[in-house]
CSV table of C-alpha atoms in Angstrom, one decimal:
chain,number,residue,atom,x,y,z
A,1,MET,CA,31.9,31.5,9.0
A,2,GLU,CA,30.0,32.0,12.1
A,3,ASN,CA,29.8,29.2,14.6
A,4,LEU,CA,25.9,28.7,14.4
A,5,SER,CA,26.0,26.0,17.2
A,6,VAL,CA,25.8,28.8,19.8
A,7,TYR,CA,22.2,29.4,18.7
A,8,VAL,CA,21.0,25.8,19.1
A,9,ASP,CA,19.9,26.3,23.0
A,10,ASP,CA,17.9,29.5,22.2
A,11,PHE,CA,16.2,27.7,19.2
A,12,VAL,CA,15.2,24.8,21.4
A,13,THR,CA,14.0,27.5,24.1
A,14,ASP,CA,12.1,29.0,21.2
A,15,LEU,CA,10.5,25.8,20.4
A,16,LYS,CA,9.4,25.4,24.0
A,17,PHE,CA,7.9,28.8,23.7
A,18,LYS,CA,5.8,28.0,20.6
A,19,ASN,CA,4.5,24.8,22.4
A,20,SER,CA,6.2,22.3,19.9
A,21,SER,CA,5.7,18.7,21.1
A,22,ALA,CA,8.2,17.1,23.4
A,23,LYS,CA,9.2,14.7,20.4
A,24,THR,CA,9.8,17.2,17.9
A,25,ILE,CA,12.0,19.1,20.4
A,26,ARG,CA,14.0,16.0,21.3
A,27,THR,CA,14.1,15.0,17.6
A,28,TYR,CA,15.4,18.5,16.5
A,29,SER,CA,17.7,18.8,19.4
A,30,LEU,CA,19.4,15.5,18.6
A,31,ALA,CA,19.6,16.4,14.7
A,32,LEU,CA,21.5,19.5,15.4
A,33,LYS,CA,23.6,17.9,18.4
A,34,TYR,CA,24.8,15.1,15.9
A,35,PHE,CA,25.7,17.5,13.4
A,36,PHE,CA,27.6,20.1,15.4
A,37,ASP,CA,29.4,17.2,17.4
A,38,LEU,CA,31.3,16.9,14.1
A,39,ASN,CA,32.9,20.1,14.8
A,40,VAL,CA,32.6,21.2,11.0
A,41,PRO,CA,31.0,24.4,9.6
A,42,LEU,CA,27.4,24.4,8.6
A,43,ASN,CA,27.0,24.7,5.1
A,44,SER,CA,25.5,22.9,2.0
A,45,GLU,CA,28.3,20.2,1.5
A,46,ASN,CA,28.6,19.5,5.2
A,47,LEU,CA,25.1,19.0,5.7
A,48,LYS,CA,24.3,17.0,2.7
A,49,GLU,CA,27.4,14.6,3.7
A,50,PHE,CA,25.7,14.4,7.2
A,51,LEU,CA,22.3,13.4,6.0
A,52,LEU,CA,23.6,10.6,3.8
A,53,ASN,CA,24.5,8.7,7.0
A,54,TYR,CA,20.8,8.0,7.5
A,55,SER,CA,17.7,6.1,5.9
A,56,ALA,CA,15.7,8.3,3.6
A,57,SER,CA,13.0,8.7,6.5
A,58,THR,CA,15.4,9.9,9.1
A,59,ARG,CA,17.3,12.0,6.5
A,60,ASN,CA,13.9,14.1,5.9
A,61,THR,CA,13.2,14.4,9.6
A,62,TYR,CA,16.6,15.8,10.1
A,63,LEU,CA,16.3,18.1,7.4
A,64,THR,CA,13.1,19.3,8.6
A,65,ALA,CA,14.9,20.2,11.8
A,66,PHE,CA,17.6,22.0,10.0
A,67,ARG,CA,14.9,23.9,8.1
A,68,SER,CA,13.1,25.1,11.3
A,69,PHE,CA,16.4,26.2,12.7
A,70,ALA,CA,17.2,28.0,9.6
A,71,ASN,CA,13.7,29.8,9.8
A,72,TYR,CA,14.7,30.7,13.5
A,73,LEU,CA,18.1,32.2,12.5
A,74,ILE,CA,16.3,34.1,9.8
A,75,GLU,CA,13.6,35.4,11.7
A,76,GLU,CA,15.3,35.9,15.0
A,77,LYS,CA,18.9,36.3,14.5
A,78,ASN,CA,18.8,38.2,11.0
A,79,ILE,CA,21.3,35.5,9.8
A,80,ASP,CA,20.9,34.5,6.0
A,81,CYS,CA,20.3,30.6,6.0
A,82,GLU,CA,18.0,30.5,3.0
A,83,TRP,CA,20.2,27.9,1.3
A,84,ILE,CA,19.3,25.3,4.0
A,85,LYS,CA,15.7,25.6,2.4
A,86,LYS,CA,17.1,24.6,-0.8
A,87,VAL,CA,18.5,21.2,0.3
A,88,LYS,CA,16.2,18.5,-1.2
A,89,PHE,CA,14.5,15.8,0.8
A,90,ALA,CA,15.3,12.3,0.0
A,91,LYS,CA,13.0,10.3,-2.1
A,92,LYS,CA,11.4,7.5,-0.4
A,93,PRO,CA,11.6,4.2,-2.0
A,94,LYS,CA,8.3,2.6,-2.5
A,95,LYS,CA,7.5,0.0,0.0
A,96,VAL,CA,6.3,-3.5,-1.1
A,97,THR,CA,3.2,-4.1,0.4
A,98,GLU,CA,3.5,-7.6,2.4
A,99,GLY,CA,1.0,-10.1,1.0
A,100,LEU,CA,-0.4,-12.9,3.3
A,101,THR,CA,0.9,-16.5,3.4
A,102,VAL,CA,-1.1,-19.4,2.3
A,103,GLU,CA,-1.7,-20.4,5.7
A,104,GLN,CA,-2.9,-16.9,6.7
A,105,VAL,CA,-5.2,-17.0,3.6
A,106,HIS,CA,-6.8,-20.3,4.6
A,107,ASP,CA,-7.0,-19.3,8.0
A,108,MET,CA,-9.0,-16.2,7.3
A,109,ILE,CA,-11.2,-18.0,4.9
A,110,ASN,CA,-11.9,-20.8,7.6
A,111,SER,CA,-12.5,-18.0,10.1
A,112,THR,CA,-16.0,-17.6,8.8
A,113,HIS,CA,-19.0,-20.0,7.8
A,114,ASN,CA,-20.7,-17.5,5.4
A,115,ILE,CA,-20.6,-18.7,2.1
A,116,LYS,CA,-20.8,-15.3,0.6
A,117,TYR,CA,-17.9,-14.1,2.6
A,118,LYS,CA,-15.7,-17.1,1.8
A,119,ALA,CA,-16.6,-16.5,-1.9
A,120,ILE,CA,-15.4,-12.8,-1.6
A,121,LEU,CA,-12.1,-13.7,-0.3
A,122,TYR,CA,-11.3,-16.4,-2.7
A,123,LEU,CA,-12.1,-14.3,-5.7
A,124,PHE,CA,-9.8,-11.9,-4.1
A,125,VAL,CA,-6.8,-14.1,-3.7
A,126,ASN,CA,-7.5,-16.2,-6.8
A,127,THR,CA,-7.9,-13.5,-9.4
A,128,GLY,CA,-6.5,-10.3,-8.1
A,129,LEU,CA,-9.4,-8.4,-8.6
A,130,ARG,CA,-9.3,-4.6,-7.3
A,131,ASN,CA,-12.1,-3.9,-4.8
A,132,GLU,CA,-14.3,-1.7,-7.1
A,133,GLU,CA,-13.8,-4.3,-9.7
A,134,LEU,CA,-15.4,-6.9,-7.3
A,135,CYS,CA,-18.2,-4.6,-6.6
A,136,ASN,CA,-19.1,-4.2,-10.1
A,137,VAL,CA,-19.3,-7.9,-11.4
A,138,LYS,CA,-22.8,-8.6,-12.3
A,139,ILE,CA,-24.3,-12.1,-12.6
A,140,LYS,CA,-24.0,-11.8,-16.4
A,141,ASP,CA,-20.3,-11.2,-16.2
A,142,VAL,CA,-19.5,-14.6,-14.6
A,143,LYS,CA,-19.1,-17.9,-16.5
A,144,LEU,CA,-18.9,-20.7,-14.2
A,145,ASP,CA,-18.8,-23.3,-16.8
A,146,ARG,CA,-15.6,-21.9,-18.3
A,147,LYS,CA,-14.2,-20.7,-15.1
A,148,TYR,CA,-13.7,-16.9,-15.9
A,149,LEU,CA,-15.4,-13.6,-15.5
A,150,ILE,CA,-15.6,-10.3,-17.4
A,151,VAL,CA,-14.2,-7.0,-15.6
A,152,HIS,CA,-15.4,-3.7,-16.9
A,153,GLY,CA,-12.6,-1.2,-16.8
A,154,LYS,CA,-12.1,2.3,-17.9
A,155,GLY,CA,-13.6,3.4,-21.3
A,156,ASN,CA,-15.9,0.7,-21.3
A,157,LYS,CA,-12.8,-1.7,-21.8
A,158,GLU,CA,-13.3,-5.4,-20.9
A,159,ASP,CA,-10.9,-7.8,-19.3
A,160,VAL,CA,-11.2,-11.6,-19.0
A,161,VAL,CA,-10.1,-12.8,-15.5
A,162,ASN,CA,-9.7,-16.4,-15.0
A,163,PHE,CA,-10.3,-18.5,-11.8
A,164,LYS,CA,-10.0,-21.8,-10.4
A,165,SER,CA,-12.3,-24.4,-10.1
A,166,GLU,CA,-12.5,-24.1,-6.2
A,167,VAL,CA,-13.8,-20.9,-6.8
A,168,ALA,CA,-16.4,-21.8,-9.4
A,169,ASP,CA,-17.5,-24.5,-6.9
A,170,LEU,CA,-17.8,-22.0,-4.2
A,171,LEU,CA,-19.7,-19.2,-6.3
A,172,GLU,CA,-22.1,-22.0,-7.4
A,173,ARG,CA,-23.0,-22.6,-3.8
A,174,TYR,CA,-23.3,-19.0,-3.1
A,175,LEU,CA,-25.6,-18.3,-6.0
A,176,TYR,CA,-27.5,-21.3,-5.2
A,177,THR,CA,-28.5,-19.2,-2.0
A,178,ARG,CA,-29.7,-16.5,-4.4
A,179,PRO,CA,-33.2,-17.5,-6.0
A,180,HIS,CA,-34.8,-15.4,-8.8
A,181,LEU,CA,-31.6,-14.0,-10.2
A,182,THR,CA,-31.3,-11.9,-13.3
A,183,ASP,CA,-28.4,-11.2,-15.5
A,184,ASP,CA,-28.2,-7.7,-14.6
A,185,ASP,CA,-27.9,-8.3,-10.8
A,186,TYR,CA,-24.6,-7.6,-9.1
A,187,LEU,CA,-23.0,-10.8,-8.0
A,188,PHE,CA,-22.4,-9.4,-4.4
A,189,ILE,CA,-25.3,-7.7,-2.5
A,190,ASN,CA,-26.1,-6.8,1.0
A,191,ARG,CA,-29.2,-7.8,3.0
A,192,ASP,CA,-31.4,-5.2,1.4
A,193,GLY,CA,-30.5,-6.5,-2.1
A,194,ASN,CA,-28.1,-3.6,-2.8
A,195,GLN,CA,-25.0,-3.8,-4.3
A,196,TYR,CA,-22.0,-4.0,-2.3
A,197,ASP,CA,-19.8,-0.8,-2.4
A,198,THR,CA,-15.9,-0.4,-1.8
A,199,THR,CA,-16.4,0.7,1.8
A,200,HIS,CA,-18.7,-2.3,2.8
A,201,ILE,CA,-16.2,-4.7,1.4
A,202,ARG,CA,-13.1,-3.1,2.9
A,203,ARG,CA,-14.7,-3.1,6.3
A,204,LEU,CA,-15.6,-6.9,5.7
A,205,VAL,CA,-12.0,-7.8,5.0
A,206,LYS,CA,-10.9,-5.9,7.8
A,207,ARG,CA,-13.6,-7.6,10.2
A,208,LEU,CA,-12.5,-11.1,8.8
A,209,GLY,CA,-8.6,-10.3,9.2
A,210,LYS,CA,-9.5,-9.6,12.8
A,211,ASN,CA,-10.4,-13.0,13.3
A,212,ILE,CA,-7.1,-14.0,12.7
A,213,GLY,CA,-5.5,-11.1,14.5
A,214,LEU,CA,-4.7,-9.5,11.4
A,215,ASP,CA,-5.2,-5.9,10.1
A,216,ILE,CA,-5.8,-6.4,6.5
A,217,HIS,CA,-7.4,-4.4,3.3
A,218,PRO,CA,-8.8,-5.6,0.3
A,219,HIS,CA,-5.7,-4.4,-1.9
A,220,GLN,CA,-3.4,-6.4,0.2
A,221,LEU,CA,-5.1,-9.4,-1.1
A,222,ARG,CA,-4.5,-8.3,-4.5
A,223,HIS,CA,-0.9,-8.0,-3.5
A,224,THR,CA,-1.1,-11.5,-1.9
A,225,PHE,CA,-2.0,-12.9,-5.6
A,226,ALA,CA,0.8,-10.9,-7.1
A,227,GLN,CA,3.6,-12.3,-4.8
A,228,ALA,CA,2.4,-15.8,-4.6
A,229,LEU,CA,2.8,-16.0,-8.4
A,230,ALA,CA,6.2,-14.2,-8.1
A,231,ASN,CA,7.3,-16.8,-5.5
A,232,ASP,CA,6.3,-19.6,-7.9
A,233,GLY,CA,8.5,-18.3,-10.6
A,234,ALA,CA,6.4,-16.1,-12.8
A,235,ASP,CA,8.2,-13.4,-14.4
A,236,ILE,CA,7.5,-9.7,-14.3
A,237,GLU,CA,5.8,-9.3,-17.6
A,238,GLU,CA,3.5,-12.3,-17.1
A,239,ILE,CA,2.6,-10.9,-13.7
A,240,LYS,CA,1.7,-7.5,-15.3
A,241,GLY,CA,-0.3,-8.9,-17.6
A,242,THR,CA,-2.2,-10.8,-15.0
A,243,LEU,CA,-2.9,-7.8,-12.9
A,244,ARG,CA,-3.8,-5.7,-16.0
A,245,HIS,CA,-0.9,-3.0,-15.2
A,246,ARG,CA,-0.1,-0.6,-17.8
A,247,SER,CA,3.4,-0.4,-16.3
A,248,VAL,CA,6.1,-2.8,-15.2
A,249,ALA,CA,7.2,0.0,-12.6
A,250,THR,CA,3.4,-0.7,-10.9
A,251,THR,CA,4.1,-4.5,-10.9
A,252,MET,CA,7.2,-4.0,-9.3
A,253,ILE,CA,5.7,-2.4,-6.1
A,254,TYR,CA,3.6,-5.6,-5.8
A,255,VAL,CA,6.7,-8.1,-6.2
A,256,GLY,CA,9.8,-6.5,-5.5
A,257,GLU,CA,12.1,-8.0,-8.1
A,258,ASN,CA,12.0,-9.3,-11.4
A,259,ARG,CA,11.5,-13.2,-12.0
A,260,GLU,CA,13.3,-14.6,-14.9
A,261,ARG,CA,11.6,-18.1,-15.5
A,262,ARG,CA,8.4,-18.1,-17.7
A,263,ARG,CA,5.7,-20.5,-17.4
A,264,LYS,CA,1.9,-20.3,-17.6
A,265,THR,CA,1.1,-17.6,-14.9
A,266,TYR,CA,-2.4,-18.4,-13.8
A,267,GLU,CA,-2.1,-21.6,-12.8
A,268,ARG,CA,0.9,-21.0,-10.2
A,269,SER,CA,-1.4,-19.3,-7.7
A,270,PRO,CA,-1.9,-21.6,-4.6
A,271,PHE,CA,-5.3,-20.5,-3.9
């Protein structure tokens, strides 16, 4: 088999001619160098074995380099390297989004004096509501005396979501600032009296996160709720039900591992 390493310098020159970035040129050059330093032929078996030495992310970057090299060999040197294009990229494992610590949550809530903002943050971390769900909650959906609210899902499906006494007290204080309420009014509205949308909530959470030096999005607060339950011993099926997931696989993205002990799920959240 022809020694393809002799074409690496020409390939790099071609990358420069095509105005590839310095980072791309360096990365591609290193990938090829690391392989050809092994002094083995470039074939499917050797390439796959070489790639297995790296993480999924690096593996895919290096494979991209080899695919680019293959395109160069095919187009410029008339060398058949189509087989390289058939080597599959590695599947990256789904990352578990890190939730906030209890201290970070409290610092974030205490960073604002706005009672509405506090209520929004408390509701997120105490119930695991999705951004859209929180935006769509109406006054009639909130049952302060029984400490739960109704969430309206797809296909007019309704779910009961519990919250703690601290949240009920905070919501009661917030609602006291809103006179002339009707059942069909949305729970959280802007200064013009219009329903908060998900973009507004996302910007609000991001701004409050900056108060404590963190870049935070609403869904991270849902992860915070889930991971707090998992860390205190709730098992995966309980957390799945609390988050209203259809699949355990989805819940695993939130908590990372199965918890074996079964207790009453909801009361385990420290918020």
